[in-house]
Amino acid sequence: MNTISKDIKNRLFKTWLEKEPIAEFENWVYSSTELKDQMDSDSYYEFLSFNYKKTNAISDLKNLIELQLTQPELETWNLKRHLINVKERNKNCIESIRKFYSLNCKGYDFMDSLAFDFGLKLEVPYISQNVVSFEELTEVQKEKIISDFYPEIQDEINKVMSWLENENIVLLGKSNEFGKLKYIDNRTESQKAKKNYTVEKSWWEFWK
């Protein structure tokens, strides 16, 4: 696989996120000398010969784009996708917020604030809504919880996004011997500082 520039990968990422019309991406592929120069000939031909007007073209195009990525890059893109979903409050932002808690538990402990200040309140809604599980929440209750997250959650997302962009956090796309997701932590000590999280007594009483 040839090395392609960050600018090209950003363009691929934008298309992968469906932030750019597929017709614009098609025109760019045909006209971009940089893409031709930097991408290996077989991959470049795949983009040139791709049928951008077929049914489900975007889904197949995403698969084609993913072939240009290493596993760490793909994992980073997936995390950024969830962060952007929540920052922009897209329709699937609830699942992305829940994902923050899951990823923290799986090893991405640099996401502790997103996990415990926000994700946990959806995973354990008894704390604020007096129900046992997320599945018991009404749409009104979900909207109330989510609305209370903003704008604070966007500040946390900006922080994590900056760590990824500046390579303060570098995802490795693999797990350690204990099954925990691995990453390189280049943050300063102040950036690594964690909050002391406590769970309300009523939650513990409920589970006794």
GROMACS .gro file of C-alpha atoms in nm:
model
  208
    1MET     CA    1   0.000   0.000   0.000
    2ASN     CA    2   0.140   0.337  -0.100
    3THR     CA    3   0.156   0.620   0.151
    4ILE     CA    4  -0.108   0.880   0.077
    5SER     CA    5  -0.114   1.229   0.222
    6LYS     CA    6  -0.315   1.347   0.518
    7ASP     CA    7  -0.513   1.580   0.289
    8ILE     CA    8  -0.623   1.289   0.072
    9LYS     CA    9  -0.712   1.080   0.375
   10ASN     CA   10  -0.915   1.369   0.512
   11ARG     CA   11  -1.106   1.379   0.183
   12LEU     CA   12  -1.163   1.004   0.203
   13PHE     CA   13  -1.276   1.041   0.565
   14LYS     CA   14  -1.523   1.314   0.474
   15THR     CA   15  -1.676   1.090   0.209
   16TRP     CA   16  -1.674   0.790   0.444
   17LEU     CA   17  -1.871   1.001   0.693
   18GLU     CA   18  -2.115   1.093   0.412
   19LYS     CA   19  -2.031   1.460   0.463
   20GLU     CA   20  -1.966   1.505   0.092
   21PRO     CA   21  -2.203   1.414  -0.194
   22ILE     CA   22  -2.085   1.107  -0.377
   23ALA     CA   23  -2.103   1.295  -0.708
   24GLU     CA   24  -1.848   1.549  -0.581
   25PHE     CA   25  -1.617   1.271  -0.470
   26GLU     CA   26  -1.650   1.107  -0.811
   27ASN     CA   27  -1.551   1.430  -0.986
   28TRP     CA   28  -1.255   1.468  -0.752
   29VAL     CA   29  -1.133   1.115  -0.827
   30TYR     CA   30  -1.139   1.185  -1.200
   31SER     CA   31  -0.958   1.518  -1.169
   32SER     CA   32  -0.713   1.466  -0.881
   33THR     CA   33  -0.354   1.432  -0.994
   34GLU     CA   34  -0.247   1.387  -0.631
   35LEU     CA   35  -0.464   1.078  -0.592
   36LYS     CA   36  -0.320   0.929  -0.911
   37ASP     CA   37   0.037   1.003  -0.802
   38GLN     CA   38   0.006   0.877  -0.445
   39MET     CA   39  -0.226   0.578  -0.466
   40ASP     CA   40  -0.104   0.245  -0.599
   41SER     CA   41  -0.222   0.179  -0.955
   42ASP     CA   42  -0.460  -0.107  -0.869
   43SER     CA   43  -0.637   0.094  -0.599
   44TYR     CA   44  -0.653   0.401  -0.818
   45TYR     CA   45  -0.813   0.197  -1.095
   46GLU     CA   46  -1.071   0.065  -0.847
   47PHE     CA   47  -1.178   0.421  -0.769
   48LEU     CA   48  -1.177   0.521  -1.136
   49SER     CA   49  -1.387   0.224  -1.247
   50PHE     CA   50  -1.625   0.231  -0.952
   51ASN     CA   51  -1.994   0.276  -1.046
   52TYR     CA   52  -2.084   0.580  -0.838
   53LYS     CA   53  -2.445   0.580  -0.959
   54LYS     CA   54  -2.541   0.225  -0.870
   55THR     CA   55  -2.779   0.134  -0.591
   56ASN     CA   56  -2.604   0.123  -0.252
   57ALA     CA   57  -2.301   0.294  -0.405
   58ILE     CA   58  -2.210   0.473  -0.082
   59SER     CA   59  -2.195   0.147   0.116
   60ASP     CA   60  -1.967  -0.018  -0.139
   61LEU     CA   61  -1.759   0.299  -0.169
   62LYS     CA   62  -1.703   0.300   0.208
   63ASN     CA   63  -1.572  -0.055   0.184
   64LEU     CA   64  -1.338   0.052  -0.094
   65ILE     CA   65  -1.213   0.348   0.109
   66GLU     CA   66  -1.150   0.126   0.411
   67LEU     CA   67  -0.906  -0.080   0.204
   68GLN     CA   68  -0.677   0.226   0.204
   69LEU     CA   69  -0.653   0.221   0.583
   70THR     CA   70  -0.443   0.036   0.835
   71GLN     CA   71  -0.625  -0.114   1.134
   72PRO     CA   72  -0.513   0.169   1.366
   73GLU     CA   73  -0.637   0.428   1.116
   74LEU     CA   74  -0.971   0.252   1.077
   75GLU     CA   75  -1.014   0.235   1.454
   76THR     CA   76  -0.928   0.605   1.482
   77TRP     CA   77  -1.180   0.692   1.211
   78ASN     CA   78  -1.449   0.490   1.389
   79LEU     CA   79  -1.384   0.671   1.715
   80LYS     CA   80  -1.388   1.009   1.540
   81ARG     CA   81  -1.718   0.912   1.377
   82HIS     CA   82  -1.875   0.857   1.718
   83LEU     CA   83  -1.728   1.182   1.850
   84ILE     CA   84  -1.864   1.380   1.554
   85ASN     CA   85  -2.206   1.214   1.586
   86VAL     CA   86  -2.234   1.344   1.940
   87LYS     CA   87  -2.076   1.683   1.880
   88GLU     CA   88  -2.324   1.752   1.599
   89ARG     CA   89  -2.606   1.580   1.789
   90ASN     CA   90  -2.692   1.357   1.496
   91LYS     CA   91  -2.989   1.122   1.513
   92ASN     CA   92  -2.774   0.827   1.626
   93CYS     CA   93  -2.583   1.023   1.890
   94ILE     CA   94  -2.736   0.821   2.176
   95GLU     CA   95  -2.568   0.500   2.061
   96SER     CA   96  -2.240   0.687   2.021
   97ILE     CA   97  -2.260   0.817   2.378
   98ARG     CA   98  -2.325   0.465   2.503
   99LYS     CA   99  -2.025   0.354   2.296
  100PHE     CA  100  -1.802   0.592   2.494
  101TYR     CA  101  -1.871   0.396   2.810
  102SER     CA  102  -1.812   0.063   2.633
  103LEU     CA  103  -1.481   0.177   2.484
  104ASN     CA  104  -1.361   0.305   2.822
  105CYS     CA  105  -1.436  -0.033   2.978
  106LYS     CA  106  -1.249  -0.205   2.692
  107GLY     CA  107  -0.932  -0.008   2.758
  108TYR     CA  108  -0.964   0.347   2.627
  109ASP     CA  109  -0.944   0.502   2.972
  110PHE     CA  110  -0.849   0.840   2.824
  111MET     CA  111  -1.225   0.865   2.757
  112ASP     CA  112  -1.309   0.852   3.128
  113SER     CA  113  -1.501   1.179   3.135
  114LEU     CA  114  -1.711   1.092   2.830
  115ALA     CA  115  -1.772   0.748   2.979
  116PHE     CA  116  -1.864   0.838   3.336
  117ASP     CA  117  -2.006   1.190   3.307
  118PHE     CA  118  -2.227   1.098   3.010
  119GLY     CA  119  -2.224   0.736   2.892
  120LEU     CA  120  -2.289   0.587   3.235
  121LYS     CA  121  -2.601   0.802   3.277
  122LEU     CA  122  -2.751   0.619   2.980
  123GLU     CA  123  -2.623   0.277   3.083
  124VAL     CA  124  -2.753   0.320   3.439
  125PRO     CA  125  -3.049   0.558   3.403
  126TYR     CA  126  -3.177   0.471   3.753
  127ILE     CA  127  -2.952   0.748   3.878
  128SER     CA  128  -3.159   1.019   3.708
  129GLN     CA  129  -3.475   0.858   3.572
  130ASN     CA  130  -3.565   0.582   3.822
  131VAL     CA  131  -3.564   0.299   3.567
  132VAL     CA  132  -3.344  -0.010   3.566
  133SER     CA  133  -3.209  -0.007   3.209
  134PHE     CA  134  -3.173   0.208   2.900
  135GLU     CA  135  -3.434  -0.003   2.723
  136GLU     CA  136  -3.699   0.110   2.975
  137LEU     CA  137  -3.649   0.479   2.900
  138THR     CA  138  -3.920   0.658   2.708
  139GLU     CA  139  -3.824   0.883   2.419
  140VAL     CA  140  -3.905   1.183   2.639
  141GLN     CA  141  -3.671   1.057   2.912
  142LYS     CA  142  -3.394   0.992   2.660
  143GLU     CA  143  -3.429   1.342   2.521
  144LYS     CA  144  -3.419   1.490   2.871
  145ILE     CA  145  -3.096   1.307   2.956
  146ILE     CA  146  -2.931   1.399   2.627
  147SER     CA  147  -3.035   1.764   2.647
  148ASP     CA  148  -2.874   1.792   2.990
  149PHE     CA  149  -2.542   1.677   2.840
  150TYR     CA  150  -2.505   1.980   2.614
  151PRO     CA  151  -2.293   2.188   2.576
  152GLU     CA  152  -2.055   2.026   2.830
  153ILE     CA  153  -2.022   1.703   2.632
  154GLN     CA  154  -1.907   1.900   2.327
  155ASP     CA  155  -1.618   2.045   2.526
  156GLU     CA  156  -1.504   1.696   2.624
  157ILE     CA  157  -1.535   1.578   2.264
  158ASN     CA  158  -1.322   1.869   2.142
  159LYS     CA  159  -1.057   1.769   2.393
  160VAL     CA  160  -1.046   1.405   2.282
  161MET     CA  161  -1.057   1.505   1.915
  162SER     CA  162  -0.757   1.733   1.967
  163TRP     CA  163  -0.565   1.448   2.133
  164LEU     CA  164  -0.630   1.228   1.829
  165GLU     CA  165  -0.549   1.501   1.576
  166ASN     CA  166  -0.226   1.601   1.753
  167GLU     CA  167  -0.126   1.239   1.822
  168ASN     CA  168  -0.133   1.290   2.197
  169ILE     CA  169  -0.336   0.968   2.179
  170VAL     CA  170  -0.240   0.713   1.912
  171LEU     CA  171  -0.468   0.412   1.874
  172LEU     CA  172  -0.289   0.089   1.787
  173GLY     CA  173  -0.582  -0.114   1.656
  174LYS     CA  174  -0.506  -0.419   1.871
  175SER     CA  175  -0.556  -0.556   2.220
  176ASN     CA  176  -0.314  -0.663   2.492
  177GLU     CA  177  -0.297  -1.008   2.652
  178PHE     CA  178  -0.588  -0.916   2.879
  179GLY     CA  179  -0.813  -0.813   2.589
  180LYS     CA  180  -0.780  -0.442   2.656
  181LEU     CA  181  -0.754  -0.205   2.360
  182LYS     CA  182  -0.402  -0.062   2.328
  183TYR     CA  183  -0.295   0.294   2.259
  184ILE     CA  184   0.011   0.517   2.294
  185ASP     CA  185  -0.035   0.797   2.545
  186ASN     CA  186   0.172   1.105   2.461
  187ARG     CA  187  -0.029   1.343   2.678
  188THR     CA  188   0.120   1.570   2.940
  189GLU     CA  189   0.067   1.489   3.306
  190SER     CA  190  -0.193   1.765   3.333
  191GLN     CA  191  -0.382   1.620   3.035
  192LYS     CA  192  -0.377   1.277   3.199
  193ALA     CA  193  -0.528   1.406   3.523
  194LYS     CA  194  -0.846   1.217   3.607
  195LYS     CA  195  -1.150   1.311   3.808
  196ASN     CA  196  -1.258   1.117   4.114
  197TYR     CA  197  -1.586   0.956   4.013
  198THR     CA  198  -1.840   0.853   4.270
  199VAL     CA  199  -2.174   0.683   4.212
  200GLU     CA  200  -2.476   0.813   4.399
  201LYS     CA  201  -2.577   0.614   4.705
  202SER     CA  202  -2.929   0.559   4.572
  203TRP     CA  203  -2.783   0.356   4.281
  204TRP     CA  204  -2.597   0.125   4.519
  205GLU     CA  205  -2.903   0.088   4.741
  206PHE     CA  206  -3.104  -0.015   4.438
  207TRP     CA  207  -2.862  -0.296   4.346
  208LYS     CA  208  -2.836  -0.439   4.701
   0.00000   0.00000   0.00000
